[in-house]
């Protein structure tokens, strides 16, 4: 088996148009020429569990996947138990066996006992009274996308059902109940979608789901999870947002493993709240579970692009195991419980409305404060989150303008474009002037989290409560400042 | 010596108003009560090199610094050879010796041979024909700031001369020639200041300086260094921007060490170009030298807040040693030389103008594209840098609006708010639509670097050249994409 087979698969997938991904068990979809001949010779069809023995006696066990039309005829693609797909160069193959039943073939394979017997269980077979029920809500994004036949680009297409058919392991973790909420590009998702998703999650939690998993595009996963964290305050099940950085029908896709991690956490964790599940590293050995209010996409393309900011990830899923992180977890866990209780006490529970008259403004040298006039006068902004420099600074002339806005009743909150660390308006004179101008410093709240929280606060509470709500930690959005 | 003495110093400095920092050698400025009595007992005065022997026989060698008025009377503060200041609890002190002459006292101290003899050399003594000449330009910022007597906040005050007097080690590295350019809060620095600084740096390089060091606030150090990288294309000396995260008259200040590292690099490096020198870690053992176009402040308060993005730092200064980084350096070095040569060939050299009709716009869910109308119609924007999500995306309705702007001749460049990684408008349909709308993808150029480059390009070249200039790597602002 050549390790270069992956990159070859990857590049061919990128370069050409692809047909629809048909799920499993039907045909030899997409195979042609030499690879098709080989599969026919062994009497195989897509969807079967097979064991490939290579010429160097390495064995690989996995589910035979369909290929893209237009892909080369030198590889066959397997989905491994890890959830990862690999392309195997047929020149390296000595023989292929069908894995008929559990325990029947190949004592040398360490994960042989865990693969499906004959075929993929039907939904009816999977469901049993013993299993945890996890609702799987699909909203679009790469995790539910395929490559466009015409342009070669990736766009949303696969429904949650399609994915469920493609990842039979899901059925061994929980009774997963997929539902397509909508299918949009994540960059088109707005406050109104947050509300729809929140209300559906509440409905699922109240109708018996042990956990909810929400599939979305990674571009806005951080702000979505933040928005849901506030709208779902007081929820008593885990809600896990998940995406993938690579399209689900490409060999290096992280969608299966991320989804398995999300479902594992949603069905196992005893800690309620909103989280994000994504690759913890470039390898496939663990999925990080991040607190929904403290996570950010910090790389455009890496599978481990998501990072918890100023805290450790909440937990890791490694294979079948759920591993909570020591000290930070326990504190967060405690905070979480307090937050949940406080939310109920303060009647913050299930406030799902969002006000869209909010803006995020990043300051930069030469920033023209008249932009703030425009937000107030033309867009009727009720709230603005500033991304200041360093500890939370803007130019002197911007300070004067802000003062005019706050006098008009606009809430202006300060965050930092540094990403890590806390704003502090007491260190420099500019900071003091900002306080004087009525700016509310938001500690180490992420800018996107602050925007989502402000939209939520304005959507559900009267103006006189906004400042208190924004500066009170409700669900981990403000973490104790670390002195370093 | 108690290790907690630092934090006690730190907090007291933060809490109270402080008097002016008078430099060295005059009095026992700021000392009172027990600490004053102790210093008098040993016949000491501020500015002397002293050796403290603690009760546990530890020895500490350093320059006696003045204290803040209002500080406690239980510590005395030393500037160590490393450039770091420490507060020593007087309860831990057994005895204090004045270090009279080189080699005379204390054979046990490893750096004893390197301290100044009797007193600080005068400028005339320092200057010698053998030394490298480094111009030190001060523009304000924490590195040249003190704590406000009235409000307790930090504001710009110390001139380059003040700092030079406070850090005599500078004189042992090079003939450092300080000059105060202006003294502003860094968040008030705009394109016009970039031009002034660039022209002064050129003047210094052309009048015999072997290197130029520019002291500025850290908030805008990244975009300043980027702007200078373009304006100083073809310069034949190193130009190093430096700041500090902690005020120079506070014990945990990083200003002395950062400045020593900057001057060391500026006087030693054979690679010309624009760089940033800041702490490489929270410890004091090395200063990272970052390429001016690829550096970002990623933490609000840590001394190691600055990071090179998508590449390794260019070099490290460890004590007296300059350590270039292996592979990435050599490539960059080559690129640098090519860039310098290309700049001269293409008549890009010393184009110091900047156009201020540029804006940086960060996209977020719910972004109202009418903001772009405002930038065009009311602010007469000639160029806009977008910070898209992920690989470089904005909402569908924003795409339509962008199309209107590019038709009006506005340059619209796409960067990613992810910070790390490259934009790629060929993966998703939204990206393709953006290309169709006339957006120019800017690879892995940092958003702030792209803004500075666009301001420079529009300031010096005709409209038809802007797209080519923006997409051509001139000085490391675009690095080869890493596939991960």
mmCIF file of N, CA, C and O in Angstrom, chain B residues 110-144:
data_model
loop_
_atom_site.group_PDB
_atom_site.id
_atom_site.type_symbol
_atom_site.label_atom_id
_atom_site.label_comp_id
_atom_site.label_asym_id
_atom_site.label_seq_id
_atom_site.Cartn_x
_atom_site.Cartn_y
_atom_site.Cartn_z
ATOM 1 N N UNK B 110 28.905 34.806 37.601
ATOM 2 C CA UNK B 110 29.251 34.425 36.243
ATOM 3 C C UNK B 110 29.273 35.610 35.292
ATOM 4 O O UNK B 110 29.925 35.578 34.279
ATOM 5 N N UNK B 111 28.529 36.663 35.615
ATOM 6 C CA UNK B 111 28.520 37.776 34.669
ATOM 7 C C UNK B 111 29.214 39.013 35.226
ATOM 8 O O UNK B 111 29.106 40.097 34.708
ATOM 9 N N UNK B 112 29.986 38.785 36.287
ATOM 10 C CA UNK B 112 30.606 39.902 36.972
ATOM 11 C C UNK B 112 31.549 40.671 36.040
ATOM 12 O O UNK B 112 31.612 41.890 36.082
ATOM 13 N N UNK B 113 32.242 39.952 35.187
ATOM 14 C CA UNK B 113 33.216 40.597 34.317
ATOM 15 C C UNK B 113 32.605 41.519 33.286
ATOM 16 O O UNK B 113 33.304 42.310 32.659
ATOM 17 N N UNK B 114 31.291 41.398 33.128
ATOM 18 C CA UNK B 114 30.664 42.156 32.051
ATOM 19 C C UNK B 114 29.981 43.436 32.508
ATOM 20 O O UNK B 114 29.482 44.183 31.688
ATOM 21 N N UNK B 115 29.945 43.650 33.833
ATOM 22 C CA UNK B 115 29.223 44.840 34.279
ATOM 23 C C UNK B 115 30.119 46.075 34.145
ATOM 24 O O UNK B 115 31.336 45.988 34.053
ATOM 25 N N UNK B 116 29.464 47.200 34.136
ATOM 26 C CA UNK B 116 30.218 48.444 34.016
ATOM 27 C C UNK B 116 31.119 48.610 35.219
ATOM 28 O O UNK B 116 30.784 48.183 36.320
ATOM 29 N N UNK B 117 32.242 49.194 35.041
ATOM 30 C CA UNK B 117 33.071 49.481 36.203
ATOM 31 C C UNK B 117 32.392 50.617 36.948
ATOM 32 O O UNK B 117 31.224 50.803 36.851
ATOM 33 N N UNK B 118 33.053 51.321 37.737
ATOM 34 C CA UNK B 118 32.538 52.474 38.464
ATOM 35 C C UNK B 118 31.153 53.034 38.103
ATOM 36 O O UNK B 118 30.225 53.007 38.860
ATOM 37 N N UNK B 119 31.061 53.605 36.919
ATOM 38 C CA UNK B 119 29.829 54.318 36.591
ATOM 39 C C UNK B 119 29.509 54.135 35.113
ATOM 40 O O UNK B 119 30.273 53.540 34.373
ATOM 41 N N UNK B 120 28.392 54.701 34.726
ATOM 42 C CA UNK B 120 27.978 54.564 33.333
ATOM 43 C C UNK B 120 28.864 55.444 32.462
ATOM 44 O O UNK B 120 29.122 56.602 32.773
ATOM 45 N N UNK B 121 29.312 54.856 31.358
ATOM 46 C CA UNK B 121 30.163 55.621 30.447
ATOM 47 C C UNK B 121 29.379 56.769 29.837
ATOM 48 O O UNK B 121 28.205 56.649 29.551
ATOM 49 N N UNK B 122 30.047 57.870 29.655
ATOM 50 C CA UNK B 122 29.396 58.980 28.966
ATOM 51 C C UNK B 122 29.276 58.622 27.503
ATOM 52 O O UNK B 122 29.921 57.705 27.013
ATOM 53 N N UNK B 123 28.444 59.359 26.770
ATOM 54 C CA UNK B 123 28.252 59.062 25.363
ATOM 55 C C UNK B 123 29.584 59.136 24.627
ATOM 56 O O UNK B 123 29.891 58.293 23.785
ATOM 57 N N UNK B 124 30.414 60.124 25.002
ATOM 58 C CA UNK B 124 31.691 60.299 24.322
ATOM 59 C C UNK B 124 32.587 59.083 24.529
ATOM 60 O O UNK B 124 33.288 58.644 23.627
ATOM 61 N N UNK B 125 32.531 58.526 25.740
ATOM 62 C CA UNK B 125 33.361 57.348 26.022
ATOM 63 C C UNK B 125 32.904 56.144 25.204
ATOM 64 O O UNK B 125 33.702 55.345 24.757
ATOM 65 N N UNK B 126 31.554 56.039 25.052
ATOM 66 C CA UNK B 126 31.012 54.869 24.357
ATOM 67 C C UNK B 126 31.381 54.852 22.883
ATOM 68 O O UNK B 126 31.653 53.811 22.302
ATOM 69 N N UNK B 127 31.284 56.006 22.268
ATOM 70 C CA UNK B 127 31.483 56.065 20.829
ATOM 71 C C UNK B 127 32.928 55.777 20.461
ATOM 72 O O UNK B 127 33.834 56.342 21.019
ATOM 73 N N UNK B 128 33.111 54.863 19.552
ATOM 74 C CA UNK B 128 34.460 54.613 19.053
ATOM 75 C C UNK B 128 34.338 54.219 17.598
ATOM 76 O O UNK B 128 33.322 53.705 17.150
ATOM 77 N N UNK B 129 35.354 54.465 16.844
ATOM 78 C CA UNK B 129 35.340 54.189 15.410
ATOM 79 C C UNK B 129 35.080 52.734 15.085
ATOM 80 O O UNK B 129 34.633 52.390 13.993
ATOM 81 N N UNK B 130 35.334 51.841 16.073
ATOM 82 C CA UNK B 130 35.169 50.409 15.838
ATOM 83 C C UNK B 130 33.710 49.973 15.898
ATOM 84 O O UNK B 130 33.348 48.927 15.390
ATOM 85 N N UNK B 131 32.885 50.761 16.550
ATOM 86 C CA UNK B 131 31.521 50.314 16.818
ATOM 87 C C UNK B 131 30.575 50.529 15.650
ATOM 88 O O UNK B 131 30.744 51.452 14.862
ATOM 89 N N UNK B 132 29.560 49.647 15.596
ATOM 90 C CA UNK B 132 28.469 49.830 14.648
ATOM 91 C C UNK B 132 27.589 50.970 15.151
ATOM 92 O O UNK B 132 27.387 51.129 16.357
ATOM 93 N N UNK B 133 27.054 51.722 14.220
ATOM 94 C CA UNK B 133 26.171 52.834 14.582
ATOM 95 C C UNK B 133 24.718 52.402 14.367
ATOM 96 O O UNK B 133 24.346 51.919 13.295
ATOM 97 N N UNK B 134 23.906 52.517 15.405
ATOM 98 C CA UNK B 134 22.486 52.186 15.301
ATOM 99 C C UNK B 134 21.652 53.413 15.649
ATOM 100 O O UNK B 134 21.829 53.999 16.712
ATOM 101 N N UNK B 135 20.774 53.794 14.733
ATOM 102 C CA UNK B 135 19.861 54.906 15.018
ATOM 103 C C UNK B 135 18.649 54.382 15.759
ATOM 104 O O UNK B 135 18.060 53.386 15.366
ATOM 105 N N UNK B 136 18.307 55.063 16.834
ATOM 106 C CA UNK B 136 17.197 54.632 17.679
ATOM 107 C C UNK B 136 16.113 55.704 17.619
ATOM 108 O O UNK B 136 16.271 56.783 18.175
ATOM 109 N N UNK B 137 15.034 55.409 16.902
ATOM 110 C CA UNK B 137 13.965 56.393 16.708
ATOM 111 C C UNK B 137 12.799 56.090 17.636
ATOM 112 O O UNK B 137 12.273 54.977 17.649
ATOM 113 N N UNK B 138 12.393 57.068 18.408
ATOM 114 C CA UNK B 138 11.302 56.877 19.359
ATOM 115 C C UNK B 138 10.014 57.530 18.852
ATOM 116 O O UNK B 138 10.029 58.655 18.377
ATOM 117 N N UNK B 139 8.915 56.780 18.927
ATOM 118 C CA UNK B 139 7.627 57.296 18.437
ATOM 119 C C UNK B 139 6.552 57.282 19.513
ATOM 120 O O UNK B 139 5.403 57.646 19.258
ATOM 121 N N UNK B 140 6.909 56.830 20.700
ATOM 122 C CA UNK B 140 5.911 56.709 21.774
ATOM 123 C C UNK B 140 5.664 55.254 22.089
ATOM 124 O O UNK B 140 6.426 54.387 21.688
ATOM 125 N N UNK B 141 4.589 54.991 22.821
ATOM 126 C CA UNK B 141 4.286 53.606 23.169
ATOM 127 C C UNK B 141 4.810 53.241 24.540
ATOM 128 O O UNK B 141 5.539 54.001 25.174
ATOM 129 N N UNK B 142 4.425 52.049 24.999
ATOM 130 C CA UNK B 142 4.786 51.597 26.336
ATOM 131 C C UNK B 142 6.283 51.588 26.555
ATOM 132 O O UNK B 142 6.777 51.874 27.636
ATOM 133 N N UNK B 143 7.012 51.238 25.485
ATOM 134 C CA UNK B 143 8.459 51.125 25.649
ATOM 135 C C UNK B 143 9.049 52.467 26.065
ATOM 136 O O UNK B 143 10.107 52.528 26.672
ATOM 137 N N UNK B 144 8.359 53.536 25.724
ATOM 138 C CA UNK B 144 8.836 54.861 26.114
ATOM 139 C C UNK B 144 7.765 55.554 26.949
ATOM 140 O O UNK B 144 7.429 56.700 26.734
#
